Coordinates of C-alpha atoms in Angstrom, one line a residue:
M1 CA 0.2 0.0 0.1
F2 CA 2.8 2.5 1.0
W3 CA 4.7 1.7 -2.2
C4 CA 1.6 2.1 -4.2
A5 CA 0.7 5.6 -2.4
F6 CA 4.3 6.6 -3.1
V7 CA 4.1 6.0 -7.0
V8 CA 0.6 7.9 -7.2
F9 CA 1.7 11.0 -5.0
F10 CA 5.3 11.1 -7.1
L11 CA 3.2 11.2 -10.3
A12 CA 0.9 13.6 -9.2
L13 CA 4.2 16.3 -8.9
G14 CA 3.9 16.1 -13.0
N15 CA 1.5 18.7 -14.1
E16 CA 0.0 17.4 -17.5
L17 CA -0.7 20.2 -19.8
H18 CA -3.5 19.8 -22.4
L19 CA -3.6 21.3 -25.6
S20 CA -6.7 23.5 -26.3
H21 CA -8.8 23.0 -29.2
A22 CA -8.6 25.1 -32.6
T23 CA -11.7 27.0 -34.2
E24 CA -13.1 24.9 -36.9
V25 CA -16.3 26.1 -39.0
S26 CA -17.7 25.3 -42.5
V27 CA -20.0 27.7 -44.6
N28 CA -22.0 26.2 -47.2
N29 CA -23.9 28.1 -50.3
T30 CA -27.2 28.2 -51.2
E31 CA -26.9 24.9 -53.0
N32 CA -25.9 23.4 -49.4
K33 CA -22.2 22.6 -50.6
L34 CA -19.0 23.8 -48.9
C35 CA -17.8 27.1 -49.9
L36 CA -15.7 28.3 -47.4
Y37 CA -13.5 26.4 -44.6
A38 CA -11.5 27.7 -41.6
N39 CA -9.6 25.8 -38.8
L40 CA -7.1 28.5 -37.0
M41 CA -6.3 29.9 -33.6
V42 CA -6.6 33.6 -32.8
N43 CA -5.3 35.5 -29.9
F44 CA -6.6 38.8 -28.5
S45 CA -5.0 41.6 -27.0
V46 CA -7.1 44.6 -26.2
T47 CA -6.3 47.9 -24.3
Y48 CA -9.1 49.6 -23.1
E49 CA -10.0 52.6 -20.5
V50 CA -11.1 52.0 -17.3
G51 CA -10.9 55.3 -15.6
V52 CA -9.3 58.9 -16.0
N53 CA -6.0 58.3 -17.6
K54 CA -6.3 54.4 -16.6
S55 CA -6.2 51.4 -18.9
E56 CA -6.4 47.8 -18.6
T57 CA -5.2 45.0 -20.9
V58 CA -7.4 42.2 -21.1
L59 CA -6.2 38.9 -23.2
F60 CA -8.5 36.1 -24.8
V61 CA -9.0 33.6 -27.5
L62 CA -11.3 32.8 -30.4
P63 CA -13.2 30.1 -29.0
E64 CA -14.0 26.7 -30.4
N65 CA -18.1 27.9 -30.4
V66 CA -18.8 30.2 -32.9
T67 CA -21.6 31.2 -35.2
T68 CA -21.1 31.9 -39.0
E69 CA -24.2 34.3 -39.4
G70 CA -23.1 37.0 -41.9
S71 CA -20.7 34.8 -43.6
I72 CA -21.3 35.0 -47.7
C73 CA -20.0 33.0 -50.4
N74 CA -19.8 34.6 -54.1
N75 CA -18.1 34.4 -57.5
T76 CA -15.4 36.9 -56.8
T77 CA -15.9 37.9 -53.2
S78 CA -16.5 36.1 -50.0
T79 CA -16.6 37.0 -46.4
L80 CA -16.4 34.6 -43.5
K81 CA -17.8 36.1 -40.5
L82 CA -17.6 34.3 -37.1
G83 CA -19.6 35.5 -34.2
F84 CA -18.8 34.8 -30.6
G85 CA -19.5 36.0 -26.8
D86 CA -21.6 39.2 -26.1
G87 CA -21.6 41.0 -29.5
H88 CA -17.9 40.1 -30.7
S89 CA -17.1 39.2 -34.3
W90 CA -14.6 38.3 -36.7
A91 CA -14.6 38.6 -40.2
V92 CA -12.4 37.7 -43.2
E93 CA -12.8 39.4 -46.4
F94 CA -11.5 37.3 -49.7
T95 CA -11.2 38.3 -53.2
K96 CA -10.6 36.4 -56.1
D97 CA -9.3 36.8 -60.0
N98 CA -8.9 34.0 -62.3
K99 CA -5.9 32.1 -60.8
T100 CA -5.5 33.0 -56.9
Y101 CA -7.7 34.5 -54.1
Q102 CA -6.3 36.6 -51.1
V103 CA -7.3 37.9 -48.0
D104 CA -8.4 41.7 -48.5
S105 CA -8.9 42.6 -44.8
I106 CA -9.6 41.3 -41.3
V107 CA -12.1 43.2 -39.4
F108 CA -12.5 42.6 -35.6
T109 CA -15.4 43.8 -33.3
Y110 CA -15.5 43.7 -29.8
N111 CA -18.2 45.3 -27.4
L112 CA -16.8 47.3 -24.8
N113 CA -20.3 46.7 -23.1
D114 CA -19.3 43.1 -22.1
S115 CA -18.4 43.2 -18.5
N116 CA -17.5 39.2 -18.6
V117 CA -14.2 40.1 -20.8
F118 CA -14.1 44.2 -20.6
T119 CA -14.2 44.6 -16.7
N120 CA -14.7 48.0 -15.2
S121 CA -14.8 49.5 -18.8
T122 CA -15.9 53.0 -18.6
S123 CA -17.3 52.9 -22.3
N124 CA -20.4 50.7 -23.3
E125 CA -19.4 51.2 -27.2
T126 CA -19.0 48.6 -30.1
K127 CA -15.6 49.4 -31.7
S128 CA -14.1 47.6 -34.9
V129 CA -10.5 47.7 -36.2
T130 CA -9.6 46.2 -39.7
A131 CA -6.0 44.5 -40.2
K132 CA -4.4 44.2 -43.8
P133 CA -2.8 40.6 -43.4
R134 CA -0.4 39.7 -46.0
I135 CA -2.4 36.5 -47.4
T136 CA -2.0 36.7 -51.0
N137 CA -1.7 34.4 -53.8
V138 CA -3.2 31.4 -52.7
G139 CA -4.0 29.2 -55.8
V140 CA -7.8 28.6 -56.4
D141 CA -8.9 25.4 -55.3
T142 CA -6.0 25.2 -52.6
Y143 CA -6.2 26.0 -49.2
Y144 CA -4.2 28.5 -47.2
S145 CA -1.6 27.0 -44.5
C146 CA 0.3 28.9 -41.8
K147 CA 1.4 27.6 -39.0
S148 CA 3.6 30.5 -37.7
E149 CA 2.5 33.3 -35.9
N150 CA 0.6 36.1 -38.0
V151 CA 0.7 39.4 -35.8
Q152 CA -1.5 42.2 -36.7
R153 CA -1.3 45.2 -34.3
V154 CA -3.9 48.1 -34.9
E155 CA -4.7 50.9 -32.7
S156 CA -5.3 49.1 -29.3
V157 CA -5.8 46.0 -30.5
T158 CA -3.2 43.0 -31.5
Q159 CA -4.5 39.8 -32.9
T160 CA -2.2 36.9 -33.3
L161 CA -2.9 34.2 -36.0
Y162 CA -1.3 30.8 -35.9
D163 CA -2.0 27.2 -37.0
V164 CA -4.3 28.9 -39.8
T165 CA -6.0 26.5 -42.5
L166 CA -8.4 29.0 -44.9
Q167 CA -9.7 27.9 -48.2
A168 CA -12.5 30.6 -49.9
F169 CA -13.9 29.8 -53.1
V170 CA -14.2 26.1 -53.0
T171 CA -15.4 24.8 -56.0
N172 CA -16.1 21.0 -55.8
G173 CA -17.9 21.2 -52.7
S174 CA -15.3 19.8 -50.5
K175 CA -12.0 21.0 -48.9
S176 CA -8.8 21.0 -51.3
D177 CA -6.1 18.3 -50.5
T178 CA -3.2 21.1 -52.1
D179 CA -2.1 23.6 -50.0
T180 CA -0.4 27.0 -50.5
V181 CA 1.9 27.6 -47.5
C182 CA 2.6 30.9 -46.1
T183 CA 6.2 32.3 -46.6
A184 CA 7.2 32.3 -43.0
D185 CA 6.5 28.5 -42.9
L186 CA 8.9 27.7 -46.0
T187 CA 11.9 29.1 -43.9
S188 CA 10.9 27.5 -40.7
S189 CA 10.3 24.0 -39.3
T190 CA 7.3 24.5 -37.6
V191 CA 6.9 21.9 -34.4
A192 CA 3.3 20.6 -33.5
P193 CA 2.7 20.5 -30.0
T194 CA 2.1 16.9 -28.1
T195 CA -1.1 16.0 -26.8
T196 CA 0.3 15.8 -23.2
V197 CA 3.2 17.4 -21.5
T198 CA 4.6 17.0 -18.1
T199 CA 6.9 19.6 -16.2
T200 CA 8.9 16.5 -14.8
A201 CA 9.5 14.4 -18.1
A202 CA 12.6 14.5 -19.4
P203 CA 13.1 15.5 -23.2
T204 CA 13.1 12.7 -26.0
S205 CA 16.9 12.9 -26.3
T206 CA 18.9 14.9 -23.6
P207 CA 21.2 17.5 -24.9
T208 CA 25.0 17.2 -23.9
P209 CA 25.5 20.2 -21.4
T210 CA 28.0 22.0 -23.4
L211 CA 26.6 25.7 -22.6
P212 CA 27.6 27.6 -19.5
T213 CA 24.3 28.3 -17.0
P214 CA 22.1 31.0 -18.8
T215 CA 22.8 34.4 -17.3
T216 CA 19.7 35.5 -15.2
G217 CA 17.9 38.4 -16.7
N218 CA 15.6 40.6 -14.9
Y219 CA 12.3 41.6 -17.2
S220 CA 9.7 43.9 -16.1
I221 CA 6.5 45.5 -17.5
A222 CA 5.1 48.9 -16.5
P223 CA 1.7 50.4 -17.9
D224 CA 3.4 53.7 -18.7
F225 CA 6.6 55.3 -18.3
N226 CA 5.4 57.2 -15.1
S227 CA 4.3 53.6 -13.4
T228 CA 5.8 51.2 -11.6
A229 CA 6.0 47.5 -12.7
C230 CA 2.9 45.4 -12.8
L231 CA 4.6 42.1 -13.9
M232 CA 8.2 41.0 -12.9
A233 CA 10.2 38.0 -13.8
T234 CA 13.7 37.1 -13.4
F235 CA 15.3 33.7 -14.6
G236 CA 18.2 32.3 -16.9
L237 CA 16.6 30.4 -19.8
R238 CA 18.0 27.6 -22.2
I239 CA 15.9 26.2 -24.9
G240 CA 16.7 22.7 -26.3
F241 CA 15.7 21.7 -29.7
K242 CA 15.8 19.3 -32.5
Q243 CA 17.5 19.8 -35.9
G244 CA 17.0 16.3 -37.6
D245 CA 18.6 13.9 -35.4
K246 CA 21.0 16.5 -33.5
V247 CA 19.7 18.0 -30.4
E248 CA 21.2 21.6 -29.9
T249 CA 20.8 24.0 -27.2
I250 CA 20.8 27.6 -27.0
N251 CA 21.0 30.4 -24.1
L252 CA 18.6 33.4 -23.7
V253 CA 21.2 36.5 -23.5
P254 CA 19.3 38.9 -21.2
S255 CA 21.8 41.8 -22.4
A256 CA 20.5 41.3 -26.0
T257 CA 16.8 40.7 -25.4
E258 CA 13.8 43.2 -25.9
V259 CA 10.9 43.2 -23.5
G260 CA 7.4 43.8 -24.2
G261 CA 4.1 42.6 -22.9
A262 CA 1.3 43.4 -21.0
C263 CA -0.8 43.8 -17.9
G264 CA -4.2 42.7 -18.0
V265 CA -6.8 42.0 -15.1
N266 CA -7.0 38.6 -15.5
S267 CA -4.2 38.0 -18.0
S268 CA -0.9 39.5 -18.6
I269 CA 2.0 38.9 -21.0
L270 CA 5.7 38.9 -21.2
I271 CA 7.3 38.7 -24.3
L272 CA 11.2 38.5 -25.2
T273 CA 12.6 39.1 -28.1
S274 CA 16.3 38.6 -29.5
D275 CA 18.0 37.7 -32.6
T276 CA 17.9 34.2 -32.0
I277 CA 14.5 33.6 -29.5
N278 CA 11.2 34.9 -29.7
I279 CA 8.9 33.6 -26.7
M280 CA 5.6 34.8 -25.2
F281 CA 4.4 33.8 -21.4
T282 CA 0.8 34.4 -21.3
F283 CA -0.4 34.3 -17.5
N284 CA -3.7 33.9 -16.2
N285 CA -5.6 34.2 -12.7
D286 CA -8.9 33.1 -11.5
S287 CA -8.9 36.4 -8.7
K288 CA -7.2 33.9 -6.5
K289 CA -4.5 31.9 -7.8
F290 CA -2.2 32.8 -11.2
H291 CA -0.4 30.1 -13.4
L292 CA 1.4 30.0 -16.6
H293 CA -1.3 29.4 -19.2
A294 CA 0.5 29.4 -22.5
L295 CA 3.7 29.5 -24.3
N296 CA 4.8 30.6 -27.9
V297 CA 8.4 30.0 -29.1
T298 CA 10.4 30.6 -32.1
V299 CA 14.0 29.5 -32.1
K300 CA 16.2 31.0 -35.2
P301 CA 19.7 28.9 -34.6
A302 CA 22.7 30.4 -36.8
T303 CA 22.2 27.2 -39.0
G304 CA 19.3 25.4 -40.0
V305 CA 15.7 26.1 -39.9
A306 CA 13.6 27.9 -37.6
V307 CA 11.6 26.0 -34.7
V308 CA 8.3 27.4 -33.9
A309 CA 6.6 25.5 -30.9
A310 CA 3.2 26.4 -28.8
N311 CA 1.3 24.9 -26.0
T312 CA -2.2 27.2 -25.4
N313 CA -3.7 25.7 -22.1
M314 CA -1.1 24.8 -19.6
S315 CA -1.1 25.2 -15.8
I316 CA 2.5 25.4 -14.1
W317 CA 3.9 27.9 -12.0
V318 CA 1.0 28.4 -9.8
A319 CA 0.8 31.0 -7.0
A320 CA -1.9 33.2 -5.2
V321 CA -2.6 36.4 -6.7
G322 CA -0.5 39.0 -4.7
S323 CA 2.3 36.6 -4.3
S324 CA 5.2 35.2 -6.4
Y325 CA 6.6 32.1 -7.6
M326 CA 9.9 31.0 -7.1
C327 CA 12.1 27.8 -8.5
N328 CA 15.9 28.3 -7.7
K329 CA 16.6 24.9 -8.9
E330 CA 16.9 23.8 -12.7
Q331 CA 13.4 23.1 -13.9
T332 CA 12.9 21.1 -17.3
L333 CA 9.6 21.9 -19.3
T334 CA 9.0 19.8 -22.4
V335 CA 6.8 21.9 -24.4
T336 CA 6.8 19.2 -27.6
E337 CA 8.9 16.1 -28.4
T338 CA 11.6 18.6 -30.2
L339 CA 11.6 21.5 -28.0
T340 CA 12.5 21.7 -24.3
L341 CA 12.6 24.6 -21.9
Y342 CA 15.0 24.9 -18.8
T343 CA 14.7 27.8 -16.1
F344 CA 17.4 28.8 -13.8
K345 CA 16.7 30.8 -10.6
L346 CA 13.1 31.4 -11.6
R347 CA 10.7 34.0 -10.2
V348 CA 7.6 35.6 -11.6
Q349 CA 5.0 37.6 -10.3
P350 CA 2.5 38.8 -13.3
F351 CA -0.5 40.0 -11.2
G352 CA -0.7 42.4 -7.9
V353 CA 3.1 43.6 -8.1
E354 CA 3.4 46.6 -5.2
K355 CA 6.3 49.1 -5.2
G356 CA 7.8 47.3 -7.9
E357 CA 9.0 44.6 -5.7
F358 CA 8.4 40.9 -5.6
A359 CA 6.1 39.6 -3.1
T360 CA 6.4 36.7 -0.6
A361 CA 7.4 33.7 -2.8
V362 CA 5.6 30.4 -3.4
E363 CA 8.5 28.0 -3.5
C364 CA 8.6 25.0 -6.1
F365 CA 8.9 21.5 -4.5
M366 CA 12.1 21.2 -5.4
D367 CA 13.3 24.1 -3.5
S368 CA 11.0 23.2 -0.6
D369 CA 12.6 21.4 2.6
L370 CA 10.8 18.1 1.8
S371 CA 12.4 17.5 -1.4
F372 CA 15.4 15.6 0.3
L373 CA 12.6 13.2 1.4
V374 CA 11.5 12.0 -2.3
P375 CA 15.2 9.8 -2.3
I376 CA 14.5 8.7 1.0
A377 CA 10.7 7.9 0.2
V378 CA 12.0 5.7 -2.9
G379 CA 14.5 3.8 -0.5
V380 CA 12.1 3.3 2.3
A381 CA 9.4 2.2 -0.4
L382 CA 11.9 -0.3 -1.7
C383 CA 13.0 -1.8 1.5
F384 CA 9.5 -2.5 2.3
L385 CA 8.8 -3.9 -0.9
I386 CA 11.3 -6.6 -0.5
V387 CA 10.5 -7.4 3.0
L388 CA 7.0 -8.2 1.8
V389 CA 8.6 -10.4 -1.2
L390 CA 10.5 -12.1 1.6
I391 CA 7.8 -12.7 3.9
S392 CA 6.0 -14.1 1.1
Y393 CA 8.6 -16.5 -0.1
L394 CA 9.0 -17.6 3.8
I395 CA 5.2 -18.1 4.3
G396 CA 5.2 -20.3 0.6
R397 CA 7.9 -22.5 2.1
R398 CA 6.3 -23.0 5.3
K399 CA 3.2 -24.3 3.8
S400 CA 5.1 -26.4 1.0
R401 CA 7.0 -28.2 4.2
T402 CA 3.4 -28.7 5.7
G403 CA 2.1 -30.4 3.1
Y404 CA 5.1 -32.7 2.7
Q405 CA 4.8 -33.8 6.2
S406 CA 1.0 -34.7 6.1
V407 CA 2.2 -36.7 3.3

């Protein structure tokens, strides 16, 4: 029983990270035949006013369940309109010539009167922004495919598209098997996320530690130049990734890294950008606890192709809102089978920062005084198991001798 209990306890230490679902829709024409198809992921970041000279930034995603009311299929123009939530919509305008089609614009409409999304908004307006993405020269009877991130920033709104599959002007009533791949994917190797990830699992191939320990960087986000930090993080970061059969590692260099991001009521983001690494951390909170919710990583090594990986439904680095999360020991986070993150001397606080200082830290298990009990518990459990086996063996022999004596 002790052995079983220990195994359950030990396995529970690894937080499984499950992937979110994409938004997939099909639109039929008046003949009830497929004319528009989409399967994609979109993240939104919207900054809005909550008072005089005060603003908040909220982050949310295009949900799995949407409506297609207002979508239109014509010979040379088409509109894919996705409605969601309380008065929000996301519309893609397509046009076609003889051999190709393109996206002319993406119109995002959001309702500031939706208190579930825009908490404490001082406006009840419905606003729209129009983005002009570079989605062109898509062959007729092919679908547009782009795994890489496509970031559109217009006014106070940022839209991030990724894992995009789009087809307009479908002619035979079914989605094409041929794709037109975006330029970003042609110059990168995009890694599809695995279905589950554990923070305690080792990577598929452990890289040889040839690099020095990464330099610890101090990163912070402030609402404006005159404010103190609303998000703080400090850590050293290494990324391990596969290039063919070879495993390579790269360190993030803080002195060569630009910091960006935004602080929201329920979501905050930290974006670190260098010549070789782009990484976006998305933190969520439920008013009581916060956690790391999503990771988007792009590695651009000196040789070989770029590697892109994303996980958009994580639950690690958990701590109470108003406190910080700390883990000084090296942490291994296996994002995909071919990309792994290693953090050193980690401390983060994405919410409730006061006076530009970290609050009391919640320590990870590896830093706690109880971590030394793990090898002891393993040893005790093994000894207990050996004793049970010996007792069972002796009882079995005794019964055998009793049987012989009876004969």
